[in-house]
Every structure is written in C-alpha cells, then in structure tokens.
Amino acid sequence: MALKCGIVGLPNVGKSTLFNCLSSAKAQSANFPFCTIEPNIGVTTVPDERLNALAELVKPQRILPTTVEIVDIAGLVKGASKGEGLGNKFLGNIRECDAILHVLRCFDDDNIVHVEEGINPIRDKEIIDTELQIKDLETIESRLQKTEKQAKTSGDREAKVLLEVMKKYRDVLVQGRNAREVVFESKEDIKAAKELFLLTTKPVLYVCNVDEASAKEGNKYSQMVEEVAKKEGAGILVVAAKIESDIAELEAYDEKEMFLTELGLEESGVNRLIKEAYRLLELSTYFTAGVQEVRAWTFLNGWKAPQCAGVIHTDFEKGFIRAEVIKYEDYISLKSEAACKEAGKMGVEGKEYIVQDGDIMHFRFNV
C-alpha cells in the first residue's frame, strides 16, 4: 500500500533540507521564502534491519524494502487560506497526503531569515494550524447547507449522518481546534468523516529542527513543542537537519555509523522519522522470503490475512485459501523455512488470522 507524507512548515525552517536527506531527489534549498514552489516528490525506503537479516539467510536474487513517498510542500505564511503566498495550491498538496510532517524551527541563526520576528516554534505551529483550520471550516460551510437540505427533504440516511459529522467538526474548528480532536465510534460516522478529506484530521508528527549541539537532547525550543505535542497526543521528533544533510552525503555505511557514534546518536534522524511516521499511521510490515526475492510489505495494524494478501495482488485476496506463517524470531533462530517446518514453527492460518508485525507469509490462493 502506498504511503505519502507531506513535509510542511513556515518558509526557511529546514523543510527542503530535510526532504533532501529523506529522498534521492534534490530539492532547491535557499535562504528566501517560496524557494520551493512546486511540491518536490521523492521516494525513500523504510529502514528495517529485519529485511537484511532475512536476506543474509535466504540469499535471494534481490531485496525489496517497502517505501514511503515524501512530498516537500512550499512554505506557508499567514493568510494562505485566503490565497496569501502560494495559498490554495499549497493546501491542495496537503490534502493528498496521509500524514503531515510539520517541521518547526528550533534553532537560533541570525544568518537565516525568519518570516516572523524571533524564534518561537509554538507561534509558528499555531500559524499553520490556523490556516488549515480556516480551510477546513470553509470546506464544511460550503457543503453544510446543501447536506442539511438533502437530509430534511429526502430523508437520506447518509446525508443525515454526514450532517451530524460536519456539525461536530464545525463546533471544534470554530474554537480554533483541529478536527482530529473529534473521535467517531460508528462505522457510518467514520466513513462520512473520511469522505470530507479535512486537512486537520490528518495525523501529525512535529519535527523539531535543532542545531548540532542539541541533536541528542533537544533544547528549550523543542521542549516547548514536546509539551504541546503531549497535550495533543501528537508525535514529536528532534532532528538536526544540517547534520542529517552531512550524513546523507556520506556514501559508505561505516562512515555514517562512525559519524553517528561521534555525535552520540544510535540512529540517524531520517531513519527515526520514517519509523515514527509508520507508528503514527498505525502501520506494520510483513515479509515474503524466497530465492527470487526477500520483500517487505506494508499493512494496517489489525488487518486479517486476506487483506494483507491483497497488498501483493487483488487476486490473492479474492481467491484466498490459507496463509502459511512463520514468526520472524523463529526464522532467524532456525535459519530456514525447511527447519521451521520441521520444528513445527510454521502455522497454517485461515481468513480470521490477524497478521502481526514481522510475520513471514506465504499465501495459498485460487482464482
């Protein structure tokens, strides 16, 4: 399943620098607003040590990790919802993303201009929140009257459900709060909510771009963001984009490891960011392992075997018969599929099996 994350933030907070680290594409990065005009799109692999461990045992012809599409969206300013800066074009790019990576400037540097006076990541966050909320409110208001009329005159059940969902969203948005604060329980409500494609319902990860000295522990600015993120139940990550840029330029794996060790970091911020985005979207990974390829596949937590089979091909889901499952730990311990079978560590599962992160799957199907 394709995953798309949009990098957003005010101009000159380090969005394009971070994008360049995440992607093989190279976005222009410069010290002036709206350097990024068209959204740059890059594809990056999801780091997973388990994939390499499996490949070492299987020795396949190829190794295929799962990927994330990263979209670097132009910097937003006050009034974007009314067309200021790049306005509606920017907001339309966000609508197509599954999650928002909200980059906040958490470093002092007199040589890099800031579109607002002084460094204040909470103010910056609220500027973008407000613009997205205004746009969502416009979306609700533009459909409310028509839906209300449809619900009253035709007695349409779906229209009635949608109307109530929109009213709940509107009540939150007019208070200057994000639509993601509204939680729906019924399947009808959830379906109607998704169809609105509101910007502030998308899960958000706050990425605090700090200076090199703060890369490990963060600083006073990132601590401010951490407090707000806790209240919102949002994700937060501290990253020094300049350091990540230096790491990205190193070709040898050993050189990257040495650089990280010198900085006292166990893992690059880029790797942590992608993993955190997965967690944010409640995604997991299962594997297929054979001599032709060892491959990682993305699925939504809670999916059953047929749904996961459908990630490979829709025919697998339609004609699903059973799934042969080996736990990752068993495969690594016993070192082969044959050994797992012999030890009774291969499970045969039916349509109700809920796939677990790290499962090694082989699907049987008939179309």
CSV table of C-alpha atoms in Angstrom, one decimal:
chain,number,residue,atom,x,y,z
A,1,MET,CA,0.0,0.0,0.0
A,2,ALA,CA,1.3,3.4,-1.0
A,3,LEU,CA,2.1,5.9,1.8
A,4,LYS,CA,2.5,9.6,1.3
A,5,CYS,CA,3.8,12.1,3.9
A,6,GLY,CA,3.8,15.8,3.3
A,7,ILE,CA,6.5,18.0,4.8
A,8,VAL,CA,5.1,21.4,5.9
A,9,GLY,CA,6.2,24.4,7.8
A,10,LEU,CA,6.8,28.1,7.5
A,11,PRO,CA,9.4,29.2,5.0
A,12,ASN,CA,13.1,28.7,5.9
A,13,VAL,CA,12.6,26.2,8.8
A,14,GLY,CA,14.5,23.4,7.1
A,15,LYS,CA,11.8,21.6,5.1
A,16,SER,CA,13.7,21.2,1.9
A,17,THR,CA,17.0,20.3,3.7
A,18,LEU,CA,15.1,17.5,5.5
A,19,PHE,CA,13.5,16.4,2.2
A,20,ASN,CA,16.9,16.2,0.5
A,21,CYS,CA,18.0,13.9,3.4
A,22,LEU,CA,14.9,11.7,3.0
A,23,SER,CA,14.9,11.4,-0.7
A,24,SER,CA,17.3,10.7,-3.5
A,25,ALA,CA,15.7,13.8,-5.2
A,26,LYS,CA,17.4,17.1,-4.5
A,27,ALA,CA,15.1,20.0,-3.8
A,28,GLN,CA,16.4,23.5,-4.2
A,29,SER,CA,17.2,25.0,-0.8
A,30,ALA,CA,17.8,28.7,-0.3
A,31,ASN,CA,17.6,31.5,2.2
A,32,PHE,CA,14.4,33.1,1.0
A,33,PRO,CA,10.6,32.3,1.2
A,34,PHE,CA,8.9,30.2,-1.5
A,35,CYS,CA,12.1,28.7,-2.8
A,36,THR,CA,10.0,25.5,-3.1
A,37,ILE,CA,7.2,26.4,-5.5
A,38,GLU,CA,6.1,23.1,-7.0
A,39,PRO,CA,5.9,20.2,-4.5
A,40,ASN,CA,9.1,18.1,-4.8
A,41,ILE,CA,8.3,14.4,-4.6
A,42,GLY,CA,10.8,11.7,-3.6
A,43,VAL,CA,10.6,8.1,-2.6
A,44,THR,CA,12.6,6.7,0.3
A,45,THR,CA,12.9,3.2,1.6
A,46,VAL,CA,11.7,2.3,5.0
A,47,PRO,CA,14.7,1.2,7.2
A,48,ASP,CA,14.1,-2.3,8.6
A,49,GLU,CA,17.1,-4.3,9.9
A,50,ARG,CA,14.9,-7.5,9.8
A,51,LEU,CA,14.9,-7.4,6.0
A,52,ASN,CA,18.6,-7.6,5.8
A,53,ALA,CA,18.8,-10.3,8.4
A,54,LEU,CA,16.4,-12.4,6.4
A,55,ALA,CA,18.3,-11.8,3.2
A,56,GLU,CA,21.5,-13.0,4.8
A,57,LEU,CA,19.9,-16.3,5.4
A,58,VAL,CA,17.9,-16.7,2.2
A,59,LYS,CA,20.4,-15.1,-0.1
A,60,PRO,CA,17.8,-14.0,-2.7
A,61,GLN,CA,18.4,-12.6,-6.1
A,62,ARG,CA,17.0,-9.2,-4.9
A,63,ILE,CA,15.9,-7.4,-1.8
A,64,LEU,CA,12.9,-5.1,-1.9
A,65,PRO,CA,12.2,-2.9,1.1
A,66,THR,CA,8.8,-1.1,1.4
A,67,THR,CA,8.8,2.6,0.5
A,68,VAL,CA,7.3,6.0,1.6
A,69,GLU,CA,6.6,8.9,-0.8
A,70,ILE,CA,7.7,12.2,0.7
A,71,VAL,CA,6.3,15.5,-0.6
A,72,ASP,CA,8.1,18.7,0.1
A,73,ILE,CA,5.3,21.3,0.1
A,74,ALA,CA,6.0,25.0,-0.3
A,75,GLY,CA,6.4,27.2,2.8
A,76,LEU,CA,3.1,28.5,4.3
A,77,VAL,CA,2.5,32.0,5.6
A,78,LYS,CA,-0.3,33.8,7.4
A,79,GLY,CA,-3.3,34.2,5.1
A,80,ALA,CA,-2.6,31.1,2.9
A,81,SER,CA,-6.2,30.0,3.4
A,82,LYS,CA,-7.1,33.3,1.7
A,83,GLY,CA,-4.6,33.0,-1.1
A,84,GLU,CA,-1.6,34.6,0.5
A,85,GLY,CA,1.8,33.3,-0.6
A,86,LEU,CA,1.1,30.1,-2.5
A,87,GLY,CA,-2.2,29.7,-0.7
A,88,ASN,CA,-4.7,27.2,-2.0
A,89,LYS,CA,-2.1,25.4,-4.2
A,90,PHE,CA,-0.2,24.5,-1.0
A,91,LEU,CA,-3.3,23.4,0.8
A,92,GLY,CA,-4.4,21.2,-2.1
A,93,ASN,CA,-1.0,19.4,-1.9
A,94,ILE,CA,-1.6,18.6,1.8
A,95,ARG,CA,-5.0,17.1,1.1
A,96,GLU,CA,-3.4,14.3,-1.0
A,97,CYS,CA,-1.1,13.2,1.9
A,98,ASP,CA,-1.7,10.5,4.5
A,99,ALA,CA,0.2,12.2,7.3
A,100,ILE,CA,1.8,15.6,7.9
A,101,LEU,CA,5.4,16.0,9.0
A,102,HIS,CA,5.3,19.5,10.5
A,103,VAL,CA,8.8,21.0,10.6
A,104,LEU,CA,9.4,23.7,13.3
A,105,ARG,CA,12.5,25.8,13.6
A,106,CYS,CA,14.1,25.2,16.9
A,107,PHE,CA,17.5,26.9,16.4
A,108,ASP,CA,18.9,30.4,16.5
A,109,ASP,CA,20.8,31.6,13.5
A,110,ASP,CA,21.0,35.3,12.6
A,111,ASN,CA,22.1,34.4,9.0
A,112,ILE,CA,18.9,32.6,8.2
A,113,VAL,CA,15.9,34.9,7.9
A,114,HIS,CA,12.5,34.1,9.6
A,115,VAL,CA,9.3,35.3,8.1
A,116,GLU,CA,8.0,36.1,11.6
A,117,GLU,CA,10.1,38.0,14.2
A,118,GLY,CA,12.1,35.9,16.6
A,119,ILE,CA,12.3,32.1,17.1
A,120,ASN,CA,9.0,30.8,18.6
A,121,PRO,CA,8.0,27.3,17.4
A,122,ILE,CA,4.7,27.4,19.2
A,123,ARG,CA,3.7,30.6,17.4
A,124,ASP,CA,4.9,29.0,14.1
A,125,LYS,CA,2.9,25.9,14.7
A,126,GLU,CA,-0.3,27.9,15.5
A,127,ILE,CA,0.1,29.9,12.3
A,128,ILE,CA,-0.1,26.8,10.2
A,129,ASP,CA,-2.8,25.2,12.4
A,130,THR,CA,-5.0,28.3,12.0
A,131,GLU,CA,-4.6,28.4,8.2
A,132,LEU,CA,-5.5,24.7,7.9
A,133,GLN,CA,-8.5,25.1,10.3
A,134,ILE,CA,-9.8,28.0,8.3
A,135,LYS,CA,-9.6,26.0,5.1
A,136,ASP,CA,-11.4,23.0,6.8
A,137,LEU,CA,-14.1,25.4,8.1
A,138,GLU,CA,-14.6,26.6,4.5
A,139,THR,CA,-15.0,23.0,3.3
A,140,ILE,CA,-17.6,22.3,6.0
A,141,GLU,CA,-19.5,25.6,5.4
A,142,SER,CA,-19.6,25.1,1.6
A,143,ARG,CA,-21.3,21.7,2.0
A,144,LEU,CA,-23.4,22.2,5.1
A,145,GLN,CA,-26.4,23.9,3.7
A,146,LYS,CA,-26.8,21.5,0.8
A,147,THR,CA,-26.4,18.5,3.0
A,148,GLU,CA,-28.9,19.9,5.6
A,149,LYS,CA,-31.5,20.4,2.8
A,150,GLN,CA,-30.9,16.9,1.5
A,151,ALA,CA,-31.2,15.3,4.9
A,152,LYS,CA,-34.5,17.1,5.6
A,153,THR,CA,-36.3,16.7,2.3
A,154,SER,CA,-35.2,13.3,1.2
A,155,GLY,CA,-34.7,11.6,4.5
A,156,ASP,CA,-31.4,10.3,3.1
A,157,ARG,CA,-29.7,8.3,5.9
A,158,GLU,CA,-26.2,9.0,4.6
A,159,ALA,CA,-26.9,12.7,4.3
A,160,LYS,CA,-28.2,12.7,8.0
A,161,VAL,CA,-25.0,11.0,9.2
A,162,LEU,CA,-22.8,13.4,7.2
A,163,LEU,CA,-24.7,16.4,8.5
A,164,GLU,CA,-24.1,15.4,12.1
A,165,VAL,CA,-20.4,14.7,11.4
A,166,MET,CA,-20.0,18.1,9.8
A,167,LYS,CA,-21.7,19.8,12.7
A,168,LYS,CA,-19.3,18.2,15.2
A,169,TYR,CA,-16.3,19.2,13.1
A,170,ARG,CA,-17.6,22.7,12.8
A,171,ASP,CA,-18.1,23.1,16.6
A,172,VAL,CA,-14.4,22.2,17.1
A,173,LEU,CA,-13.0,24.2,14.2
A,174,VAL,CA,-14.7,27.5,15.2
A,175,GLN,CA,-13.0,27.2,18.6
A,176,GLY,CA,-9.6,27.2,16.8
A,177,ARG,CA,-9.0,23.5,17.4
A,178,ASN,CA,-8.1,20.7,15.0
A,179,ALA,CA,-10.7,18.4,13.5
A,180,ARG,CA,-8.6,15.4,14.6
A,181,GLU,CA,-9.8,16.0,18.2
A,182,VAL,CA,-13.2,14.7,17.2
A,183,VAL,CA,-13.3,10.9,17.6
A,184,PHE,CA,-16.1,8.9,16.0
A,185,GLU,CA,-17.1,5.4,17.0
A,186,SER,CA,-19.6,4.1,14.5
A,187,LYS,CA,-18.6,2.9,11.1
A,188,GLU,CA,-21.1,5.2,9.4
A,189,ASP,CA,-19.6,8.3,11.1
A,190,ILE,CA,-16.0,7.2,10.3
A,191,LYS,CA,-16.9,6.7,6.7
A,192,ALA,CA,-18.6,10.1,6.4
A,193,ALA,CA,-15.7,11.8,8.1
A,194,LYS,CA,-13.1,10.3,5.7
A,195,GLU,CA,-15.1,11.5,2.7
A,196,LEU,CA,-14.6,15.1,3.8
A,197,PHE,CA,-10.8,14.9,3.4
A,198,LEU,CA,-10.2,17.6,6.0
A,199,LEU,CA,-6.7,18.8,6.4
A,200,THR,CA,-6.6,18.9,10.2
A,201,THR,CA,-7.9,15.3,10.6
A,202,LYS,CA,-4.5,14.0,9.3
A,203,PRO,CA,-2.1,12.6,11.9
A,204,VAL,CA,0.8,15.0,12.5
A,205,LEU,CA,4.4,14.5,13.6
A,206,TYR,CA,6.2,17.6,14.8
A,207,VAL,CA,9.8,17.6,13.6
A,208,CYS,CA,11.9,20.0,15.7
A,209,ASN,CA,14.8,21.1,13.6
A,210,VAL,CA,17.6,21.9,16.1
A,211,ASP,CA,21.2,22.9,16.0
A,212,GLU,CA,24.1,20.3,16.1
A,213,ALA,CA,24.7,20.8,19.9
A,214,SER,CA,21.0,19.9,20.5
A,215,ALA,CA,20.8,16.9,18.2
A,216,LYS,CA,20.8,14.4,21.1
A,217,GLU,CA,18.9,16.0,23.9
A,218,GLY,CA,16.9,18.8,22.2
A,219,ASN,CA,16.8,22.3,23.6
A,220,LYS,CA,14.4,24.9,25.2
A,221,TYR,CA,12.5,25.3,21.9
A,222,SER,CA,12.0,21.6,21.3
A,223,GLN,CA,10.9,21.2,25.0
A,224,MET,CA,8.1,23.8,24.3
A,225,VAL,CA,6.9,21.7,21.3
A,226,GLU,CA,7.1,18.5,23.4
A,227,GLU,CA,4.7,19.9,26.0
A,228,VAL,CA,2.2,20.9,23.3
A,229,ALA,CA,2.5,17.6,21.4
A,230,LYS,CA,1.8,15.7,24.7
A,231,LYS,CA,-1.5,17.6,25.2
A,232,GLU,CA,-2.5,16.9,21.6
A,233,GLY,CA,-1.4,13.3,21.6
A,234,ALA,CA,0.8,14.0,18.6
A,235,GLY,CA,4.2,12.6,17.7
A,236,ILE,CA,7.4,14.6,18.1
A,237,LEU,CA,10.9,14.1,16.9
A,238,VAL,CA,14.1,16.1,17.4
A,239,VAL,CA,16.3,16.2,14.3
A,240,ALA,CA,19.3,18.4,13.3
A,241,ALA,CA,18.6,18.7,9.6
A,242,LYS,CA,22.1,20.1,8.9
A,243,ILE,CA,23.7,17.0,10.4
A,244,GLU,CA,21.3,14.8,8.5
A,245,SER,CA,22.4,16.5,5.4
A,246,ASP,CA,26.1,15.8,6.1
A,247,ILE,CA,25.3,12.1,6.9
A,248,ALA,CA,23.3,11.8,3.6
A,249,GLU,CA,26.4,12.9,1.7
A,250,LEU,CA,28.5,10.0,3.1
A,251,GLU,CA,28.4,7.0,0.8
A,252,ALA,CA,30.0,4.3,3.0
A,253,TYR,CA,27.8,2.7,5.7
A,254,ASP,CA,30.8,2.6,8.1
A,255,GLU,CA,31.4,6.3,7.7
A,256,LYS,CA,27.8,7.1,8.6
A,257,GLU,CA,28.0,4.8,11.6
A,258,MET,CA,31.2,6.5,12.8
A,259,PHE,CA,29.7,10.0,12.3
A,260,LEU,CA,26.6,9.0,14.4
A,261,THR,CA,28.8,7.5,17.1
A,262,GLU,CA,30.9,10.6,17.4
A,263,LEU,CA,27.7,12.6,17.9
A,264,GLY,CA,26.4,10.2,20.5
A,265,LEU,CA,23.4,9.1,18.3
A,266,GLU,CA,22.4,5.5,17.9
A,267,GLU,CA,20.4,6.0,14.7
A,268,SER,CA,20.0,8.8,12.1
A,269,GLY,CA,17.2,11.2,12.5
A,270,VAL,CA,16.0,10.3,9.0
A,271,ASN,CA,15.5,6.6,10.0
A,272,ARG,CA,13.8,7.6,13.2
A,273,LEU,CA,11.5,9.9,11.3
A,274,ILE,CA,10.3,7.3,8.8
A,275,LYS,CA,9.8,4.7,11.6
A,276,GLU,CA,7.8,7.3,13.6
A,277,ALA,CA,5.7,8.1,10.6
A,278,TYR,CA,4.8,4.4,10.4
A,279,ARG,CA,3.9,4.3,14.0
A,280,LEU,CA,1.8,7.4,13.6
A,281,LEU,CA,-0.2,5.8,10.8
A,282,GLU,CA,-0.6,2.5,12.7
A,283,LEU,CA,1.3,0.6,10.0
A,284,SER,CA,3.3,-2.6,10.3
A,285,THR,CA,5.4,-4.8,8.0
A,286,TYR,CA,5.2,-8.4,7.0
A,287,PHE,CA,7.7,-10.2,4.8
A,288,THR,CA,7.8,-12.7,1.9
A,289,ALA,CA,11.0,-14.7,1.6
A,290,GLY,CA,12.2,-16.8,-1.3
A,291,VAL,CA,15.2,-17.4,-3.5
A,292,GLN,CA,13.9,-14.9,-6.1
A,293,GLU,CA,13.3,-12.1,-3.6
A,294,VAL,CA,13.0,-11.1,0.1
A,295,ARG,CA,10.5,-8.4,0.3
A,296,ALA,CA,8.8,-6.1,2.9
A,297,TRP,CA,5.1,-5.3,2.6
A,298,THR,CA,3.2,-2.6,4.5
A,299,PHE,CA,-0.2,-3.2,6.1
A,300,LEU,CA,-2.5,-1.5,8.5
A,301,ASN,CA,-2.5,-2.8,12.1
A,302,GLY,CA,-5.4,-5.2,12.7
A,303,TRP,CA,-5.7,-6.4,9.1
A,304,LYS,CA,-6.5,-10.0,8.6
A,305,ALA,CA,-4.6,-12.4,6.3
A,306,PRO,CA,-6.8,-12.0,3.2
A,307,GLN,CA,-6.4,-8.2,3.3
A,308,CYS,CA,-2.7,-8.5,3.7
A,309,ALA,CA,-2.6,-10.9,0.8
A,310,GLY,CA,-4.4,-8.2,-1.3
A,311,VAL,CA,-1.4,-5.9,-0.8
A,312,ILE,CA,0.5,-8.2,-3.1
A,313,HIS,CA,-2.3,-8.6,-5.6
A,314,THR,CA,-6.1,-8.3,-5.5
A,315,ASP,CA,-6.4,-11.8,-6.8
A,316,PHE,CA,-4.6,-13.1,-3.7
A,317,GLU,CA,-7.4,-11.6,-1.6
A,318,LYS,CA,-10.2,-12.7,-3.8
A,319,GLY,CA,-9.0,-16.3,-4.0
A,320,PHE,CA,-7.5,-16.6,-0.6
A,321,ILE,CA,-7.4,-20.2,0.8
A,322,ARG,CA,-4.9,-20.0,3.7
A,323,ALA,CA,-1.7,-18.4,4.9
A,324,GLU,CA,1.4,-20.2,6.0
A,325,VAL,CA,3.1,-18.1,8.7
A,326,ILE,CA,6.5,-18.2,10.3
A,327,LYS,CA,7.4,-15.8,13.1
A,328,TYR,CA,10.4,-13.7,12.4
A,329,GLU,CA,12.2,-14.8,15.6
A,330,ASP,CA,11.7,-18.5,14.7
A,331,TYR,CA,13.0,-18.0,11.2
A,332,ILE,CA,16.2,-16.2,12.4
A,333,SER,CA,16.7,-18.8,15.2
A,334,LEU,CA,16.2,-21.8,13.0
A,335,LYS,CA,17.8,-20.2,9.9
A,336,SER,CA,15.5,-21.6,7.1
A,337,GLU,CA,11.9,-22.3,6.1
A,338,ALA,CA,12.6,-26.0,6.0
A,339,ALA,CA,13.9,-26.0,9.6
A,340,CYS,CA,10.9,-24.1,10.8
A,341,LYS,CA,8.5,-26.6,9.1
A,342,GLU,CA,10.4,-29.5,10.7
A,343,ALA,CA,10.3,-27.9,14.1
A,344,GLY,CA,6.6,-27.3,13.8
A,345,LYS,CA,7.1,-23.5,13.7
A,346,MET,CA,5.1,-22.9,10.6
A,347,GLY,CA,1.5,-22.0,11.3
A,348,VAL,CA,-1.4,-22.6,8.8
A,349,GLU,CA,-3.9,-19.8,9.3
A,350,GLY,CA,-7.3,-19.0,7.8
A,351,LYS,CA,-9.3,-15.9,6.9
A,352,GLU,CA,-9.6,-14.7,10.5
A,353,TYR,CA,-5.9,-14.6,11.3
A,354,ILE,CA,-4.8,-11.1,12.3
A,355,VAL,CA,-1.3,-10.6,10.8
A,356,GLN,CA,1.4,-9.5,13.2
A,357,ASP,CA,4.3,-7.2,12.5
A,358,GLY,CA,7.3,-9.2,11.3
A,359,ASP,CA,5.3,-12.2,10.2
A,360,ILE,CA,6.9,-14.1,7.2
A,361,MET,CA,3.9,-15.0,5.0
A,362,HIS,CA,3.2,-17.4,2.2
A,363,PHE,CA,-0.3,-17.2,0.7
A,364,ARG,CA,-2.2,-20.0,-0.9
A,365,PHE,CA,-5.0,-18.8,-3.3
A,366,ASN,CA,-7.1,-20.0,-6.2
A,367,VAL,CA,-8.7,-17.7,-8.7
